[in-house]
XYZ file of C-alpha atoms in Angstrom:
275
model
C 46.222 -20.311 -2.305
C 44.095 -18.754 0.368
C 40.358 -18.545 -0.108
C 38.730 -15.266 1.014
C 36.755 -15.655 4.176
C 33.249 -14.229 4.406
C 32.728 -11.949 7.361
C 29.316 -11.772 8.950
C 28.008 -9.115 11.259
C 26.352 -10.468 14.375
C 23.128 -8.829 15.447
C 23.254 -6.476 18.343
C 22.751 -8.034 21.742
C 19.091 -7.990 22.810
C 17.851 -6.887 19.379
C 14.807 -8.824 18.170
C 15.357 -11.179 15.284
C 12.456 -11.324 12.872
C 11.524 -14.532 11.125
C 10.649 -12.537 8.042
C 7.367 -14.401 7.774
C 4.173 -12.437 7.451
C 1.640 -13.921 9.915
C -0.309 -16.462 7.900
C -4.095 -16.582 7.699
C -4.076 -19.663 9.917
C -2.091 -17.875 12.629
C -4.320 -14.803 12.458
C -7.413 -17.002 12.725
C -5.963 -18.727 15.793
C -5.319 -15.353 17.417
C -8.848 -14.193 16.612
C -10.469 -17.347 18.010
C -8.384 -17.138 21.174
C -9.721 -13.653 21.900
C -13.010 -15.303 22.888
C -11.181 -16.897 25.840
C -9.669 -13.688 27.179
C -11.758 -13.848 30.352
C -10.961 -17.498 31.135
C -7.746 -16.584 32.965
C -9.102 -13.528 34.762
C -7.204 -12.695 37.939
C -7.236 -9.868 40.465
C -3.644 -8.827 39.767
C -3.337 -8.623 36.013
C -7.072 -8.787 35.191
C -7.216 -10.112 31.590
C -3.463 -10.234 30.940
C -3.291 -14.046 30.797
C -6.038 -14.150 28.188
C -4.335 -11.420 26.149
C -0.986 -13.239 26.254
C -2.678 -16.478 25.214
C -4.489 -14.802 22.311
C -1.451 -13.080 20.808
C 1.081 -15.871 21.397
C 0.670 -17.680 18.010
C 1.563 -14.453 16.219
C 4.590 -13.829 18.444
C 5.877 -17.354 17.840
C 5.790 -16.791 14.091
C 7.306 -13.303 14.258
C 10.292 -14.085 16.513
C 12.643 -16.981 15.831
C 15.160 -16.084 18.528
C 14.131 -17.605 21.913
C 15.291 -14.572 23.895
C 13.469 -12.151 21.599
C 10.336 -14.306 21.889
C 10.640 -14.311 25.675
C 10.940 -10.509 25.746
C 7.893 -10.180 23.503
C 5.862 -12.447 25.767
C 6.908 -10.479 28.848
C 5.396 -7.348 27.286
C 1.931 -8.921 27.634
C 2.328 -10.194 31.198
C 1.496 -6.808 32.735
C -1.908 -5.458 33.699
C -4.546 -5.488 30.957
C -8.265 -4.872 31.287
C -10.801 -3.615 28.765
C -14.218 -4.544 27.421
C -13.982 -8.024 25.807
C -15.613 -6.781 22.601
C -12.547 -4.598 21.953
C -9.967 -7.337 22.530
C -9.874 -8.518 18.868
C -9.183 -4.944 17.736
C -6.395 -4.530 20.287
C -4.836 -7.896 19.485
C -4.829 -6.925 15.799
C -3.163 -3.575 16.564
C -0.582 -5.188 18.848
C 0.241 -7.838 16.244
C 0.757 -5.166 13.611
C 3.074 -3.253 15.952
C 4.968 -6.419 16.895
C 5.568 -7.097 13.214
C 7.209 -3.670 12.902
C 9.141 -4.133 16.157
C 10.477 -7.463 14.871
C 11.688 -5.713 11.702
C 13.337 -2.936 13.710
C 10.941 -0.222 12.507
C 9.501 0.512 15.968
C 11.232 0.488 19.364
C 9.779 -2.039 21.776
C 9.201 0.684 24.398
C 6.712 2.393 22.093
C 4.250 -0.457 22.574
C 3.855 0.235 26.296
C 2.794 3.857 25.839
C 0.435 3.055 22.971
C -1.025 0.118 24.862
C -1.799 2.034 28.069
C -3.482 4.853 26.141
C -5.610 2.735 23.819
C -6.639 0.106 26.375
C -8.078 2.498 28.938
C -9.709 4.735 26.337
C -11.438 1.804 24.654
C -12.362 0.394 28.061
C -14.379 3.512 28.912
C -16.049 3.533 25.488
C -16.789 -0.187 25.632
C -18.368 -0.069 29.086
C -20.658 2.767 28.005
C -21.488 1.567 24.493
C -21.627 -2.204 24.861
C -22.199 -2.852 28.563
C -24.491 0.085 29.274
C -26.285 0.497 25.938
C -26.179 -2.247 23.300
C -26.522 -5.235 25.647
C -29.356 -3.502 27.501
C -31.018 -2.778 24.147
C -30.824 -6.463 23.251
C -32.201 -7.659 26.601
C -35.079 -5.166 26.679
C -36.000 -5.887 23.061
C -36.080 -9.633 23.712
C -38.075 -9.105 26.921
C -40.678 -7.040 25.077
C -40.979 -9.669 22.346
C -41.352 -12.513 24.848
C -44.000 -10.683 26.904
C -45.871 -9.834 23.691
C -45.952 -13.534 22.794
C -43.274 -13.498 20.079
C -40.689 -15.794 21.639
C -39.445 -17.063 18.290
C -38.702 -13.502 17.170
C -36.743 -12.938 20.371
C -34.591 -16.004 19.630
C -34.122 -14.866 16.022
C -33.108 -11.381 17.195
C -30.562 -12.845 19.600
C -29.095 -15.046 16.856
C -28.930 -12.102 14.440
C -27.160 -9.887 16.947
C -24.729 -12.698 17.789
C -23.854 -13.002 14.111
C -23.341 -9.252 14.047
C -20.964 -9.555 17.001
C -18.944 -12.202 15.135
C -18.654 -9.909 12.111
C -17.766 -6.933 14.311
C -14.965 -8.786 16.086
C -13.511 -10.238 12.883
C -13.685 -6.903 11.041
C -12.124 -4.839 13.832
C -9.389 -7.463 14.285
C -8.461 -7.294 10.608
C -8.639 -3.498 10.408
C -6.565 -3.187 13.570
C -3.916 -5.477 12.128
C -3.822 -3.803 8.714
C -4.264 -0.137 9.677
C -2.917 -0.114 13.230
C -3.204 3.193 15.053
C -4.712 4.830 11.969
C -7.910 2.896 12.578
C -8.185 4.446 16.061
C -8.442 7.906 14.459
C -11.299 6.654 12.290
C -12.897 5.091 15.346
C -12.773 8.438 17.112
C -14.713 10.072 14.273
C -17.570 7.625 14.804
C -18.430 9.463 18.056
C -19.420 6.271 19.870
C -19.941 7.958 23.243
C -22.787 10.097 21.855
C -24.274 7.057 20.172
C -24.326 5.260 23.506
C -26.300 8.150 25.005
C -28.854 7.960 22.173
C -29.228 4.209 22.669
C -29.786 4.727 26.400
C -32.638 7.115 25.660
C -34.198 4.533 23.367
C -33.729 1.914 26.098
C -35.784 4.104 28.425
C -38.627 3.994 25.891
C -38.284 0.209 25.645
C -38.451 -0.074 29.423
C -41.758 1.806 29.481
C -43.002 -0.435 26.657
C -42.054 -3.531 28.662
C -43.913 -2.252 31.717
C -46.969 -1.528 29.583
C -46.881 -5.028 28.053
C -46.305 -6.829 31.348
C -48.642 -4.719 33.507
C -51.608 -6.771 34.820
C -55.020 -5.264 34.173
C -55.744 -1.816 32.834
C -53.163 0.948 32.774
C -53.999 4.208 34.516
C -51.887 6.651 32.550
C -52.677 9.516 34.923
C -50.816 7.542 37.608
C -47.947 6.512 35.329
C -47.028 10.060 34.353
C -46.257 11.253 37.909
C -44.342 8.043 38.479
C -42.258 8.707 35.359
C -41.483 12.225 36.506
C -40.578 10.878 39.961
C -38.107 8.408 38.438
C -36.612 11.211 36.353
C -36.206 13.396 39.431
C -34.541 10.548 41.320
C -32.157 10.014 38.409
C -31.206 13.687 38.405
C -30.591 13.585 42.158
C -28.414 10.495 41.837
C -26.426 12.095 39.022
C -25.908 15.314 40.967
C -25.092 13.834 44.382
C -23.332 10.591 43.442
C -25.438 8.501 45.830
C -25.215 4.784 45.177
C -28.154 3.500 43.145
C -27.983 0.138 44.906
C -28.393 1.726 48.337
C -31.329 3.850 47.163
C -32.995 0.828 45.558
C -32.553 -1.205 48.754
C -34.118 1.596 50.799
C -37.051 1.812 48.372
C -37.683 -1.944 48.568
C -37.433 -1.848 52.365
C -39.897 1.045 52.534
C -42.333 -0.768 50.228
C -42.175 -4.006 52.229
C -42.393 -2.202 55.550
C -45.249 0.125 54.586
C -48.088 -2.242 55.690
C -46.392 -2.810 59.046
C -45.877 0.932 59.479
C -49.530 1.685 58.675
C -50.647 -0.967 61.152
C -48.401 0.499 63.822
C -49.745 4.008 63.257
C -53.322 2.704 63.267
C -52.689 1.042 66.644
C -51.144 4.165 68.127
C -53.562 6.648 66.600
C -56.940 4.947 66.115
C -59.217 6.865 63.840
C -56.361 8.662 62.022
C -55.580 5.870 59.577
């Protein structure tokens, strides 16, 4: 009597083999915490790619049980990666959600490269303008105004409050990126963050004037401040129109200020009675 033999179909060569396990809360938490170390492995070739690979690796290990499939998944994150660090949790969440679908055969692995290049550079531009050029400046100017006004404890409290807000922001965007994937990017686009960064920059200009007023020694001659404000505005318009480096212009202004007494003394020696 011959027993029937069971025939099994081997998976296609190179196809990823999913573990079938949904990334657990512990694994997701490890990935989220590792995003804080994305800049630790910064290098001039891949920028933040080592930090990205380190952050997403616990999720890849759980998603892929086949060593070759795991190796291929890790290779996908060895290429160039650079964006504002505040967006890294969101991107890691999106990439983990896509890897889960790639492991199940719902998405081709090549799709990740195109999505990654588009989202990373778009969010990088938004992050540099919103966080680096607006929100962080708002925090520093606000704390400076509070310290100069004699409210150091409020400055510390404000810093702690904003840090807690950053923790919530990173955790929330990580979770939404993992659950909603690319759909969350459409919602993010409707928030119009670029225009919000411009509004914050205008408010930062007001805070800068407030800081000068608080830190200025003696009485303030407003009739002298107004022409100075218009002069700074004109210089800003010239820089924006011509593309001249702000650092070079600032260095020339400092040099002219420091050299003005020497120049006046020289003119007085050459032309006595004119100065």
